[in-house]
XYZ file of C-alpha atoms in Angstrom:
248
model
C 78.293 101.125 129.439
C 79.948 104.180 130.871
C 80.740 106.956 128.457
C 84.558 107.937 128.325
C 83.374 111.558 128.230
C 82.054 111.214 131.693
C 85.466 110.170 132.984
C 87.485 112.955 131.647
C 89.698 114.892 134.187
C 90.304 117.745 131.798
C 88.165 119.201 128.848
C 89.601 118.733 125.425
C 90.716 121.362 123.442
C 89.997 119.904 119.862
C 87.089 117.665 118.997
C 85.961 115.948 115.823
C 82.474 114.266 115.147
C 82.196 111.604 112.649
C 79.652 108.771 111.898
C 81.102 105.343 112.790
C 82.265 103.982 109.552
C 83.693 100.450 109.079
C 87.321 100.414 108.754
C 87.541 103.790 107.189
C 90.045 105.167 105.038
C 93.384 106.917 105.914
C 92.045 110.477 106.229
C 89.584 109.386 108.979
C 92.404 108.335 111.230
C 94.299 111.435 110.598
C 91.330 113.395 111.976
C 91.400 111.263 114.989
C 95.310 111.872 115.404
C 94.779 115.495 115.461
C 92.074 115.861 117.587
C 91.983 115.485 121.419
C 88.393 113.910 121.496
C 86.484 112.017 118.996
C 82.662 111.663 118.993
C 81.140 108.524 117.139
C 77.917 110.222 115.953
C 75.110 107.976 115.652
C 71.731 109.740 115.881
C 71.200 109.867 112.166
C 69.726 107.799 109.708
C 71.579 104.787 108.376
C 72.206 105.002 104.807
C 72.115 101.443 103.100
C 75.011 101.157 100.712
C 77.032 103.543 102.712
C 80.203 103.320 104.747
C 78.718 102.128 107.962
C 78.795 98.360 107.373
C 81.084 98.043 104.242
C 84.287 99.177 102.741
C 86.745 98.432 100.007
C 89.804 96.172 99.883
C 91.783 94.767 96.700
C 90.556 91.653 95.189
C 92.705 89.109 93.671
C 94.001 89.991 90.322
C 92.855 93.642 89.555
C 90.366 95.992 90.974
C 88.764 96.162 94.302
C 86.063 94.309 96.411
C 83.511 95.274 99.194
C 84.139 93.676 102.755
C 80.607 93.908 104.367
C 79.034 93.295 107.813
C 75.307 92.096 107.254
C 72.873 94.044 109.417
C 69.499 92.983 110.454
C 66.506 94.048 108.433
C 65.324 97.810 109.700
C 63.069 100.370 108.475
C 64.522 103.179 106.068
C 64.203 105.770 108.792
C 66.223 103.709 111.637
C 69.169 105.633 113.082
C 72.643 104.012 113.243
C 72.434 103.983 116.894
C 69.490 101.163 116.411
C 71.029 99.291 113.541
C 72.004 95.811 114.522
C 74.454 93.204 113.112
C 72.853 90.080 111.734
C 73.318 87.216 114.013
C 76.173 84.507 113.253
C 79.780 85.003 112.652
C 79.749 83.770 108.924
C 80.581 87.282 107.860
C 83.781 87.314 109.741
C 85.036 84.027 108.126
C 83.836 85.582 104.604
C 86.253 88.662 105.303
C 89.077 86.410 106.320
C 88.834 84.509 103.124
C 88.413 87.549 101.191
C 91.833 89.120 102.329
C 93.858 85.453 102.029
C 95.248 86.659 98.566
C 97.088 89.679 100.566
C 99.476 87.043 101.892
C 101.153 86.440 98.583
C 102.391 90.310 98.327
C 101.508 92.399 101.352
C 104.596 92.434 103.881
C 102.528 92.973 107.051
C 99.531 90.444 106.207
C 100.240 88.356 109.215
C 100.117 91.561 111.596
C 96.759 92.646 110.104
C 95.294 89.045 109.912
C 96.041 88.944 113.882
C 94.536 92.455 114.263
C 91.246 91.386 112.528
C 91.131 88.372 114.498
C 91.233 90.600 117.793
C 88.698 92.837 116.450
C 86.356 89.941 115.395
C 86.590 88.409 118.793
C 84.465 91.429 120.217
C 80.772 90.074 120.741
C 78.775 92.902 119.917
C 75.539 93.396 117.778
C 75.445 97.230 117.738
C 76.823 98.445 114.675
C 77.836 101.764 116.243
C 79.483 100.178 119.201
C 81.182 97.382 116.950
C 82.731 100.230 114.518
C 83.945 102.207 117.381
C 85.658 99.427 118.897
C 87.235 98.760 115.602
C 88.475 102.231 115.469
C 90.094 101.648 118.979
C 91.970 98.608 118.053
C 93.233 100.184 114.646
C 94.480 103.412 116.585
C 96.192 101.031 119.244
C 97.773 99.162 116.610
C 99.131 102.216 114.581
C 100.213 103.944 117.918
C 97.860 107.074 118.070
C 95.697 108.130 121.064
C 91.878 107.623 120.844
C 89.959 109.234 123.396
C 86.455 108.955 122.381
C 82.803 108.411 123.288
C 79.852 107.380 121.476
C 77.330 110.234 121.194
C 74.070 108.032 122.251
C 75.943 107.281 125.505
C 77.159 110.764 126.410
C 73.687 112.147 127.590
C 74.483 115.553 126.750
C 72.053 118.405 126.830
C 72.347 120.238 123.451
C 69.358 122.500 123.496
C 67.265 123.028 120.503
C 68.945 122.157 117.107
C 67.717 124.391 114.414
C 70.063 123.470 111.658
C 72.211 120.711 110.595
C 75.671 122.197 111.224
C 74.536 122.887 114.839
C 75.121 119.492 115.827
C 78.833 119.906 115.782
C 78.769 123.448 117.201
C 76.640 122.140 120.277
C 78.564 119.089 120.959
C 81.602 120.978 121.020
C 80.247 123.649 123.408
C 78.987 120.738 125.779
C 82.297 119.028 125.602
C 84.086 122.328 126.511
C 86.378 122.261 123.599
C 87.452 125.338 121.748
C 88.157 124.011 118.295
C 86.007 121.622 115.907
C 87.820 119.928 113.157
C 86.008 118.507 110.166
C 87.004 116.900 106.678
C 87.150 119.612 103.896
C 84.408 118.072 101.997
C 82.033 119.544 104.677
C 83.107 123.007 104.300
C 80.064 124.259 102.387
C 77.972 122.591 104.998
C 78.986 124.983 107.798
C 78.153 128.662 108.555
C 81.533 130.017 109.460
C 79.803 133.039 111.274
C 77.702 130.924 113.554
C 80.802 129.181 114.935
C 82.789 132.530 115.359
C 79.813 134.057 117.191
C 79.972 131.274 119.508
C 83.513 131.347 120.138
C 84.158 128.123 118.615
C 87.286 127.788 116.201
C 86.277 125.719 113.029
C 89.156 124.088 110.914
C 89.081 121.610 108.015
C 91.674 118.736 107.919
C 92.986 118.019 104.352
C 95.026 114.928 104.023
C 97.422 114.469 101.152
C 96.666 110.695 99.989
C 99.728 109.834 98.259
C 100.014 106.297 96.661
C 102.017 103.365 98.267
C 103.349 100.187 96.818
C 100.407 97.695 96.557
C 102.798 95.254 94.688
C 100.601 95.305 91.442
C 100.591 97.488 88.297
C 97.740 99.931 88.954
C 97.413 101.617 92.465
C 93.804 101.437 93.722
C 93.305 104.529 95.764
C 91.060 105.370 98.682
C 90.736 101.844 99.877
C 89.983 101.045 103.696
C 92.687 101.306 106.303
C 93.333 97.643 106.456
C 94.797 97.995 102.779
C 96.987 100.718 103.996
C 98.142 98.444 107.056
C 98.950 95.598 105.041
C 101.653 97.542 102.913
C 102.847 99.869 105.661
C 104.100 99.522 109.392
C 102.859 101.572 111.918
C 105.547 104.163 111.932
C 105.073 104.694 108.136
C 101.288 105.002 108.571
C 101.599 107.848 111.321
C 103.846 109.512 108.856
C 101.021 109.276 106.321
C 98.717 110.698 108.959
C 100.834 113.818 109.252
C 100.722 114.764 105.767
C 97.980 117.061 106.069
C 96.946 120.730 106.402
C 94.641 122.397 108.656
C 92.833 125.409 107.491
C 90.122 127.787 108.454
């Protein structure tokens, strides 16, 4: 598969680098919307019970439940890029059954069901490629650009990585971007002076995650993007993605 990075006609100005999560939360897509190029970062260890192969949606009645992609058994140190989805499609049917209860209360259930069917028609065993494909489908549905590549496809020459925060710095430099944007929770992870010395502008994007009407007494915050799409049309979602601040 050819990397989209190799076909760029001009270098992006703003880049973001994130692990390829499974139908991630709203803030993840705000990061995509406010950068020019997105890198699915997959050369790191897969964490069991993380967000690479599962996320949260409402369950019938009260509370939330996990939706999950089963993965093949792998050693603890296996990298995300080498994690494979379990054979068979039973998990897809399971997720479709788990969302059926939304039909009674969610105004956009039909559209999201159709979106999921399009996602699940993609025959891919690599969890990295699968999740990145799902990101692209969500972005297309919402109506936001998604210029992207999977890191393991990019064949970048990064030199020696001496500290964890240098991955983002070296990738940003290799892409030719001037700005790297990260979620705010990673602020303490980065050495600001290092980025300044390399003439890379380091910014942090913070989304104001406001509640929306889930048509039930208690709002469940921080669920995956599919829950947001069930209760909000694409225009409303784009407005949510813009409800953010960028800080140095």
